[in-house]
XYZ file of C-alpha atoms in Angstrom:
620
model
C 138.254 133.373 104.807
C 135.999 130.766 103.415
C 132.595 130.724 105.207
C 132.167 127.425 106.892
C 129.991 124.585 105.990
C 127.855 122.859 108.682
C 126.577 119.447 108.278
C 123.640 117.832 110.064
C 123.900 113.877 110.669
C 121.679 111.201 111.494
C 122.884 107.695 112.740
C 121.320 104.067 112.029
C 119.793 103.279 115.446
C 116.961 102.202 117.061
C 117.651 104.182 120.752
C 114.839 107.209 121.392
C 117.542 109.452 122.301
C 120.183 109.353 119.711
C 116.243 110.168 117.438
C 117.706 113.472 116.195
C 120.074 115.599 113.982
C 123.694 116.168 114.949
C 125.342 119.573 114.097
C 128.614 118.893 112.540
C 131.188 121.150 110.939
C 132.771 120.113 107.000
C 136.558 120.711 107.142
C 137.570 122.604 104.259
C 139.291 119.704 102.669
C 135.785 117.243 102.866
C 133.266 120.144 101.480
C 134.022 118.897 97.958
C 133.791 115.279 99.186
C 130.486 115.786 101.363
C 127.027 115.951 99.819
C 123.593 115.318 101.510
C 122.780 111.650 101.536
C 126.441 109.975 101.974
C 127.417 108.265 104.653
C 130.421 109.866 106.882
C 132.173 109.121 110.128
C 132.500 111.958 112.740
C 133.183 111.859 116.592
C 130.323 110.555 119.131
C 130.884 110.328 122.832
C 134.712 109.524 122.352
C 134.290 106.877 119.887
C 134.150 107.288 115.879
C 130.330 106.484 114.688
C 129.033 106.116 111.208
C 125.987 108.360 109.920
C 124.022 109.808 106.827
C 124.439 113.806 106.290
C 120.921 115.071 105.712
C 121.376 118.990 105.565
C 124.586 121.192 104.546
C 124.293 124.770 105.406
C 126.294 127.767 106.030
C 124.037 128.649 109.200
C 125.049 126.523 112.128
C 122.006 126.324 114.984
C 123.998 124.605 117.994
C 125.330 127.782 119.550
C 128.030 125.372 121.584
C 131.730 123.543 120.338
C 130.644 121.671 117.108
C 133.252 118.424 116.229
C 134.012 117.921 112.952
C 133.782 115.454 110.023
C 136.311 113.346 110.408
C 136.300 111.446 106.860
C 134.344 110.763 104.132
C 133.011 107.167 103.888
C 131.326 107.528 100.240
C 129.966 110.562 98.312
C 127.017 108.777 96.606
C 124.870 110.163 98.255
C 122.605 107.313 99.018
C 119.975 108.571 101.415
C 118.199 110.717 98.727
C 116.236 114.114 100.459
C 112.893 112.520 99.730
C 113.188 109.191 100.880
C 114.526 111.030 104.362
C 111.595 113.158 104.575
C 109.312 109.703 104.150
C 111.146 107.891 107.012
C 110.831 111.220 109.570
C 106.616 110.864 108.493
C 106.600 107.024 109.240
C 108.845 107.489 112.246
C 106.423 110.252 113.831
C 103.153 108.144 112.277
C 104.510 104.820 114.406
C 106.293 106.324 117.119
C 109.868 104.760 116.046
C 113.538 106.544 115.126
C 114.224 107.098 111.604
C 117.694 105.361 112.897
C 115.215 101.696 112.742
C 114.096 102.422 109.568
C 117.157 103.157 107.757
C 117.508 99.222 107.772
C 114.659 98.939 105.343
C 115.837 102.172 102.985
C 119.059 101.795 102.669
C 121.170 98.638 101.852
C 124.504 97.384 103.415
C 127.726 99.416 101.980
C 129.064 97.201 99.546
C 132.300 98.409 98.323
C 133.523 96.416 95.290
C 129.810 97.408 94.018
C 130.333 101.066 94.825
C 133.598 101.593 92.543
C 131.756 99.985 89.508
C 128.974 101.975 89.692
C 128.777 105.074 87.340
C 126.449 107.953 89.555
C 124.910 110.589 87.790
C 123.552 113.120 89.379
C 120.589 114.720 87.406
C 117.681 116.301 88.487
C 113.594 114.567 88.000
C 111.424 116.813 85.943
C 108.524 117.186 87.625
C 105.282 116.106 86.781
C 101.807 116.639 87.069
C 100.142 115.173 90.883
C 98.851 111.873 90.735
C 95.374 110.306 92.253
C 94.887 107.619 93.966
C 93.174 104.243 93.118
C 91.888 101.066 94.705
C 90.978 98.687 91.638
C 89.810 95.115 91.811
C 91.711 92.153 89.683
C 89.241 89.636 88.346
C 91.170 86.266 89.676
C 91.528 84.195 86.753
C 93.882 82.665 84.825
C 95.611 84.086 81.729
C 95.878 81.403 78.630
C 97.567 83.832 76.633
C 100.587 84.902 78.726
C 100.106 81.280 81.296
C 99.597 83.439 84.067
C 97.410 84.844 86.525
C 95.821 87.856 84.806
C 96.915 90.211 87.036
C 99.975 90.134 85.489
C 99.205 91.306 82.700
C 96.915 94.153 84.227
C 100.247 95.374 86.236
C 102.189 95.149 83.716
C 100.380 97.784 80.933
C 99.688 99.587 83.579
C 104.053 99.938 84.267
C 104.100 100.012 80.348
C 101.639 103.483 80.247
C 103.440 105.228 83.338
C 106.985 104.168 81.984
C 105.804 105.148 77.869
C 104.931 108.916 79.658
C 108.390 109.134 81.207
C 107.549 108.538 84.483
C 109.390 106.013 86.843
C 107.146 102.726 88.810
C 107.751 101.028 91.870
C 106.164 97.629 91.854
C 105.221 96.622 95.709
C 104.339 92.794 95.787
C 104.040 90.387 98.650
C 106.502 88.007 97.689
C 109.258 86.244 95.481
C 106.255 84.218 94.012
C 104.648 87.376 92.459
C 108.067 89.082 91.640
C 108.613 85.775 89.457
C 105.172 86.436 87.966
C 105.303 90.581 86.829
C 109.307 89.944 86.224
C 108.476 87.598 83.008
C 106.413 90.006 81.345
C 108.154 93.213 82.304
C 111.331 92.218 80.561
C 109.197 92.034 77.659
C 108.062 96.064 77.488
C 110.954 97.405 80.153
C 114.498 98.515 78.604
C 117.114 96.145 80.519
C 119.005 99.371 81.538
C 115.666 100.562 83.268
C 114.358 97.581 85.006
C 115.486 96.682 88.537
C 114.221 93.645 89.916
C 114.568 93.419 93.906
C 115.146 90.129 95.330
C 115.917 89.410 98.737
C 117.307 86.253 97.990
C 120.587 87.650 96.521
C 123.516 88.341 98.854
C 124.614 91.662 100.013
C 126.581 92.957 97.308
C 123.739 92.525 94.501
C 121.059 93.547 96.340
C 123.119 97.052 96.753
C 124.253 96.490 93.411
C 120.395 97.337 92.945
C 119.905 99.699 94.997
C 122.466 101.966 93.276
C 120.858 101.385 89.852
C 118.015 103.352 91.119
C 119.647 106.114 91.840
C 120.216 107.225 88.152
C 117.726 110.047 87.147
C 116.512 109.208 84.382
C 112.945 106.649 83.962
C 112.726 103.311 85.805
C 110.757 100.721 86.913
C 111.673 99.159 90.365
C 109.937 95.709 91.399
C 110.340 93.654 94.362
C 108.741 93.292 98.203
C 107.830 95.604 100.577
C 111.386 97.226 101.158
C 111.253 98.174 97.557
C 108.534 101.277 98.431
C 111.588 102.582 100.293
C 113.491 103.236 96.896
C 115.157 106.239 95.760
C 113.842 106.326 92.955
C 112.391 109.932 91.536
C 110.018 111.760 94.456
C 107.281 111.730 91.481
C 107.625 107.901 90.808
C 103.896 106.307 90.863
C 103.346 103.264 93.061
C 101.824 100.062 92.249
C 100.913 97.817 95.036
C 99.817 94.501 94.661
C 97.508 92.519 97.101
C 98.250 95.063 100.336
C 96.203 92.769 102.741
C 98.409 90.417 102.443
C 100.911 89.184 106.213
C 103.802 89.486 104.065
C 103.396 92.934 103.234
C 103.863 93.362 106.999
C 107.039 93.930 108.675
C 108.419 91.846 111.162
C 110.055 93.883 113.614
C 109.874 97.213 114.809
C 108.287 99.344 113.966
C 106.426 97.023 112.447
C 104.983 98.601 109.262
C 103.014 97.545 105.815
C 104.077 98.574 102.760
C 100.245 100.260 102.503
C 100.878 102.811 104.759
C 104.134 103.990 103.720
C 103.445 103.832 100.533
C 99.464 106.217 101.523
C 102.824 108.400 103.441
C 104.823 108.685 100.562
C 101.880 109.706 98.281
C 100.649 112.498 100.099
C 104.463 113.794 101.194
C 104.675 113.755 96.822
C 101.565 113.382 95.364
C 102.850 110.425 92.834
C 99.829 108.122 91.234
C 99.106 105.574 93.856
C 96.687 102.041 92.715
C 96.280 99.130 95.105
C 95.466 96.616 92.961
C 94.118 92.909 94.109
C 91.651 90.104 93.933
C 90.132 90.605 97.148
C 89.907 94.098 99.458
C 90.988 94.505 102.364
C 88.963 96.741 104.887
C 91.417 99.142 104.982
C 91.257 99.911 101.433
C 87.711 99.787 101.894
C 87.888 102.677 104.364
C 89.551 104.441 101.996
C 86.983 104.053 99.609
C 84.206 104.653 101.737
C 85.409 108.136 102.703
C 86.848 109.282 99.106
C 90.272 109.465 99.523
C 90.679 106.603 97.365
C 89.300 106.570 93.765
C 87.271 103.028 93.168
C 88.894 102.062 89.709
C 87.744 99.898 86.493
C 84.658 98.139 88.439
C 83.690 95.486 86.687
C 81.016 92.318 87.605
C 82.560 89.046 87.734
C 80.669 85.741 88.919
C 83.280 83.193 89.637
C 82.611 79.150 88.884
C 82.842 78.340 92.705
C 80.325 75.996 93.979
C 79.053 76.273 98.036
C 79.293 73.320 99.833
C 77.864 72.816 103.326
C 79.711 69.388 104.493
C 83.412 69.248 106.270
C 86.799 67.675 104.849
C 86.545 65.481 101.146
C 82.333 65.814 101.372
C 80.882 64.409 97.740
C 80.915 67.587 96.043
C 84.863 67.929 96.496
C 85.600 64.406 95.652
C 83.227 65.113 92.198
C 85.123 68.246 91.283
C 88.262 66.545 91.445
C 87.519 63.492 89.273
C 86.095 65.416 86.712
C 88.983 67.735 86.780
C 91.258 65.159 86.755
C 90.194 64.421 83.182
C 91.298 67.293 81.985
C 94.496 68.537 83.750
C 96.015 69.515 87.265
C 93.816 70.107 90.525
C 94.653 72.436 93.257
C 93.543 71.004 96.775
C 94.066 73.944 99.247
C 94.323 73.429 102.699
C 94.607 75.606 105.803
C 97.455 74.325 107.465
C 101.039 72.057 106.695
C 102.271 69.391 108.393
C 100.679 65.980 109.598
C 98.422 67.996 112.173
C 97.304 71.539 112.097
C 96.694 72.231 116.018
C 98.028 69.401 118.601
C 96.064 68.409 121.940
C 96.922 66.913 125.403
C 96.510 63.470 124.999
C 94.995 63.868 129.176
C 92.952 66.516 129.319
C 92.156 67.432 125.779
C 93.629 71.389 126.217
C 95.227 72.707 123.486
C 98.655 72.458 123.570
C 101.276 75.551 124.376
C 104.711 76.740 122.715
C 106.802 76.409 126.099
C 108.950 79.410 124.868
C 106.264 81.634 123.797
C 102.805 80.316 124.413
C 101.552 79.781 121.026
C 99.662 76.868 119.277
C 101.576 73.797 118.802
C 101.564 72.003 115.163
C 103.360 68.323 113.647
C 104.934 68.775 110.618
C 105.840 66.017 108.343
C 108.584 64.614 109.959
C 106.207 63.953 113.099
C 108.335 67.214 115.049
C 106.588 68.886 117.425
C 106.702 72.527 116.810
C 105.268 75.996 117.478
C 103.271 78.332 114.960
C 104.209 81.414 116.291
C 108.438 81.577 116.882
C 108.690 78.013 115.779
C 110.818 76.464 118.194
C 111.120 72.786 118.692
C 108.752 71.292 121.712
C 110.737 67.983 122.358
C 109.803 68.424 125.505
C 106.526 69.299 126.130
C 104.272 69.303 129.449
C 100.866 70.344 129.710
C 100.477 73.887 131.125
C 97.023 72.384 132.534
C 97.663 69.118 133.839
C 101.448 69.050 133.223
C 100.916 66.007 130.559
C 103.476 64.700 128.456
C 101.339 63.583 125.887
C 99.435 64.696 122.909
C 96.173 63.946 120.187
C 96.772 64.938 116.816
C 93.562 67.455 115.644
C 92.519 68.068 112.325
C 94.316 66.889 109.575
C 97.473 69.183 108.013
C 98.291 69.042 104.399
C 100.836 65.542 105.273
C 97.878 63.465 106.088
C 95.490 64.979 103.575
C 98.011 63.205 100.927
C 97.775 59.942 102.657
C 93.947 60.063 102.610
C 93.767 61.653 98.875
C 95.943 58.698 97.898
C 93.695 56.028 99.365
C 90.422 58.304 97.067
C 92.248 58.402 94.502
C 94.532 55.602 93.426
C 97.162 55.683 90.792
C 97.335 59.768 90.707
C 100.098 61.419 90.875
C 99.929 63.881 94.134
C 101.874 66.366 95.531
C 102.725 68.374 98.643
C 103.836 71.796 98.211
C 105.927 73.393 101.056
C 107.449 76.523 101.682
C 110.767 74.331 101.868
C 110.540 72.423 98.638
C 107.607 73.682 96.859
C 108.051 74.186 93.009
C 106.993 77.536 91.630
C 105.318 75.819 88.738
C 103.978 72.102 88.300
C 102.961 70.823 84.289
C 99.091 70.470 82.676
C 98.922 66.574 83.493
C 96.480 65.237 85.216
C 97.536 65.341 89.328
C 96.288 66.457 92.841
C 98.474 69.617 94.311
C 97.885 70.109 97.643
C 99.339 73.178 99.510
C 98.325 75.576 102.105
C 97.616 79.373 101.051
C 99.993 81.468 99.567
C 102.203 78.624 98.035
C 100.610 77.588 95.177
C 102.358 76.679 92.320
C 101.693 78.195 89.055
C 100.490 76.027 86.338
C 101.299 75.637 82.707
C 97.875 76.100 81.452
C 95.777 76.672 84.937
C 94.681 74.212 87.365
C 91.248 72.256 85.858
C 89.641 72.003 89.190
C 90.144 73.799 92.721
C 88.628 72.548 95.862
C 89.283 74.408 98.960
C 88.538 71.692 101.824
C 89.535 73.693 105.059
C 87.482 76.897 104.643
C 85.745 76.633 108.092
C 88.948 76.035 110.001
C 90.442 79.272 108.014
C 87.244 81.555 108.720
C 87.334 80.160 112.758
C 91.326 81.190 113.240
C 91.515 83.520 116.136
C 91.477 86.672 114.752
C 89.638 89.896 113.734
C 91.029 89.459 109.970
C 89.506 85.893 109.798
C 87.270 86.141 107.213
C 88.905 88.811 105.220
C 92.000 86.634 105.078
C 90.780 83.737 104.417
C 88.542 85.195 101.213
C 91.725 86.550 100.609
C 93.639 83.297 99.624
C 90.695 82.145 97.798
C 90.312 84.448 95.692
C 94.331 84.506 95.351
C 93.881 80.793 94.350
C 91.349 81.294 91.907
C 93.760 83.183 89.910
C 95.341 79.813 89.031
C 92.172 78.271 87.590
C 91.444 77.975 84.014
C 88.567 79.691 82.460
C 87.090 76.598 81.992
C 87.352 75.346 85.253
C 85.555 74.931 88.455
C 85.679 75.229 91.994
C 84.286 74.197 95.593
C 84.755 75.565 98.726
C 83.778 73.293 101.129
C 82.197 74.785 104.869
C 82.342 78.560 104.114
C 79.980 81.036 106.485
C 77.527 82.880 104.924
C 79.489 86.276 105.700
C 81.758 85.637 103.019
C 80.121 83.299 100.901
C 78.803 86.192 98.052
C 82.223 86.647 97.731
C 82.285 83.556 96.478
C 79.905 82.472 94.819
C 78.466 86.225 93.516
C 81.411 87.957 92.626
C 80.415 90.574 95.559
C 83.928 91.362 96.773
C 83.294 95.263 97.420
C 79.905 94.374 98.830
C 81.980 92.088 101.223
C 84.741 93.847 102.614
C 82.024 97.169 103.151
C 79.554 94.777 105.322
C 82.880 93.677 107.325
C 84.393 97.242 107.380
C 80.716 97.858 108.979
C 81.475 95.263 111.636
C 84.475 96.892 112.727
C 83.550 100.312 113.188
C 79.866 99.051 115.248
C 82.919 97.664 117.561
C 85.466 100.777 117.333
C 88.433 97.680 116.388
C 90.718 98.401 113.253
C 90.739 99.950 110.598
C 87.256 102.132 111.963
C 90.080 103.235 114.520
C 93.843 102.454 115.131
C 95.418 100.522 117.634
C 98.413 100.165 119.971
C 99.850 97.870 122.393
C 102.444 97.951 124.817
C 104.245 95.275 126.247
C 106.425 95.480 129.639
C 106.143 95.148 133.560
C 103.028 95.787 135.119
C 103.399 99.192 136.856
C 105.070 100.428 133.315
C 102.723 99.543 131.084
C 99.747 100.654 133.027
C 102.063 104.066 133.431
C 101.890 104.621 129.446
C 98.134 103.866 129.301
C 97.070 106.429 132.216
C 99.191 109.462 129.867
C 97.410 108.075 126.538
C 94.091 108.152 128.881
C 94.512 111.914 128.676
C 94.621 112.473 124.774
C 91.155 112.583 123.146
C 89.972 110.051 121.062
C 92.548 107.315 123.629
C 90.211 104.273 124.623
C 92.452 102.477 126.613
C 91.017 98.849 126.547
C 92.673 97.493 129.354
C 95.884 95.186 130.619
C 96.204 91.478 131.045
C 99.079 89.293 131.395
C 100.842 89.253 128.041
C 100.184 85.097 126.356
C 102.146 86.251 123.362
C 106.245 86.654 124.949
C 108.556 84.418 126.707
C 109.055 86.589 130.105
C 106.523 85.264 132.193
C 106.192 88.781 134.441
C 104.800 90.942 131.553
C 101.690 92.702 130.680
C 100.303 94.126 127.598
C 98.245 97.368 127.443
C 95.791 97.715 124.482
C 94.547 100.997 123.532
C 92.714 102.140 119.977
C 92.563 106.324 118.541
C 91.678 107.981 116.065
C 93.215 108.821 113.286
C 93.094 112.690 113.884
C 94.835 111.971 117.693
C 97.342 109.062 115.949
C 100.550 112.060 116.611
C 99.954 112.530 119.873
C 99.514 109.596 120.504
C 103.172 108.521 119.257
C 104.768 111.523 120.380
C 103.126 110.941 123.694
C 104.348 107.133 123.594
C 107.731 108.363 122.682
C 108.585 111.190 125.369
C 107.871 107.993 127.857
C 110.306 105.756 126.273
C 112.929 108.324 126.677
C 111.917 109.593 129.859
C 112.321 105.591 130.894
C 115.974 106.203 130.015
C 118.630 102.685 130.468
C 117.345 102.339 133.708
C 114.858 99.600 133.206
C 116.155 97.783 130.516
C 115.986 94.358 130.466
C 117.107 90.880 128.676
C 115.301 88.409 127.239
C 114.428 85.206 128.547
C 114.643 83.527 125.313
C 118.101 85.238 123.482
C 119.361 86.483 126.584
C 120.007 90.569 124.649
C 119.293 93.188 125.914
C 115.514 94.409 125.359
C 113.499 97.441 125.710
C 111.789 97.838 129.300
C 108.572 98.566 127.486
C 107.771 97.477 123.834
C 105.381 99.415 121.808
C 103.947 98.581 118.649
C 101.229 100.164 116.583
C 98.804 98.977 113.863
C 99.770 95.511 114.701
C 97.360 93.123 113.218
C 97.631 89.958 115.284
C 96.928 91.874 118.175
C 92.775 91.457 117.827
């Protein structure tokens, strides 16, 4: 008699109650088709449900009656064991379910692409464990490649690993970086060994790119944050560019960053890991200072940046623009898009707030009042302080700066670049390019001059990370400046001025980290927030406060959700207590069950009674 085979199956669901492996019998007629990582259909709660096989064994664990797998949806092992292991580790750390991470790790299936895919199962060769590096790249334009210098540095690093027979995963913030790097990658990596992940592709294209990564030969994978889940060999080297960029932060549960997943993946599989950037995040600086990351390629450099203590388009900035226009294009970086950076009640001068989420309002180029947080249009604005309905404009946004520059530099072409209509590249002809941080177009031969005009506004943002985010935006923009160009930063505080004027990026990051450590704020400690009914978040806070290393900061009415009755609890905790905090929070959610499910005032959908976020950078 043939021994029975048992499969353990996981489901793609965010429900805590389904966050475990379910055991099923593999029918004899399906034994040849079922393999670890493949999609199957199984009976569950009276319905047919699709799941992933994560283990096969001839010994059962559940003593009761077991159901059998109904059918095999696809016999391709799309959920690799090392990726599943990574997802479990991430779920434990972030108090979430493996099921809600599966969307990030495995794209939606495309039958047409599967039929065209020739899958070959080959075992990866074990390789020497890798080291972990943090590296600063000098922000300057490389005339030889027509790209910022970081592109050449990453391309050379990737080629070294590829020639040594090791796969490489490269994660970057957005499609602009993908475009920059792909121009060099295609010159050194064979087409059949290069996978470029484009989030703008249609579903079938994305699935085709995913399946190409299942080939066990040496591959290079280039993409945005989802690339970190790539199913290429567990020993693949990992390169993360600009880890502090907000695009590396997932905006949906469980709110993970590429950096944290890369660190978890490296700790599990001991592959080489590189964090490269122009600026230095406090998180990476902390890892360097405790000896977890090794500093790499430290070199001194002094950027050509003049620091001005004025405001707006002062004399120093005006002179730099005028001189730059004699040579080529000039970049004029501003803090915010639209006509006005912020809006105020015309009656009481209180800063305006969104009617739906209480976020700050601004006016776009079309004169529409929009929320910066949720993107909602506030056509029926009403002041929450005095019920006034008229608004006054605050400081100028990009659109109003275009008008002012047109008056100051008559006859000079002025281009406003936005996230919606901005080009990726501009010519070397004299012109002024007005852009917000992160969307600066690539110049053909580098910008002749760069002016940062809203430095004070960027540093004054209501965020713990304002100084390092501002410094990152300036240094990244300097990566587009011609080596012979010059820059001016207007309104920079002493806190970050030496990083710009002396190139002391590491020293500045170390000082910012020391301030956080003194305050007990991230990244010196981790942070958790819980939003929901007051009695529930207080109950969770009381449970967490019993854990050593946890400090409950307090409970207050939430200003960031559309639920008027919402309260938010904040707590900090040490890295050592992270696992216990996540387990306690998860047990709390499971204990709530469905008895406290509520409806979103914004979408009308059922939402969790308590929303728990770990390491959310927007909390402080």
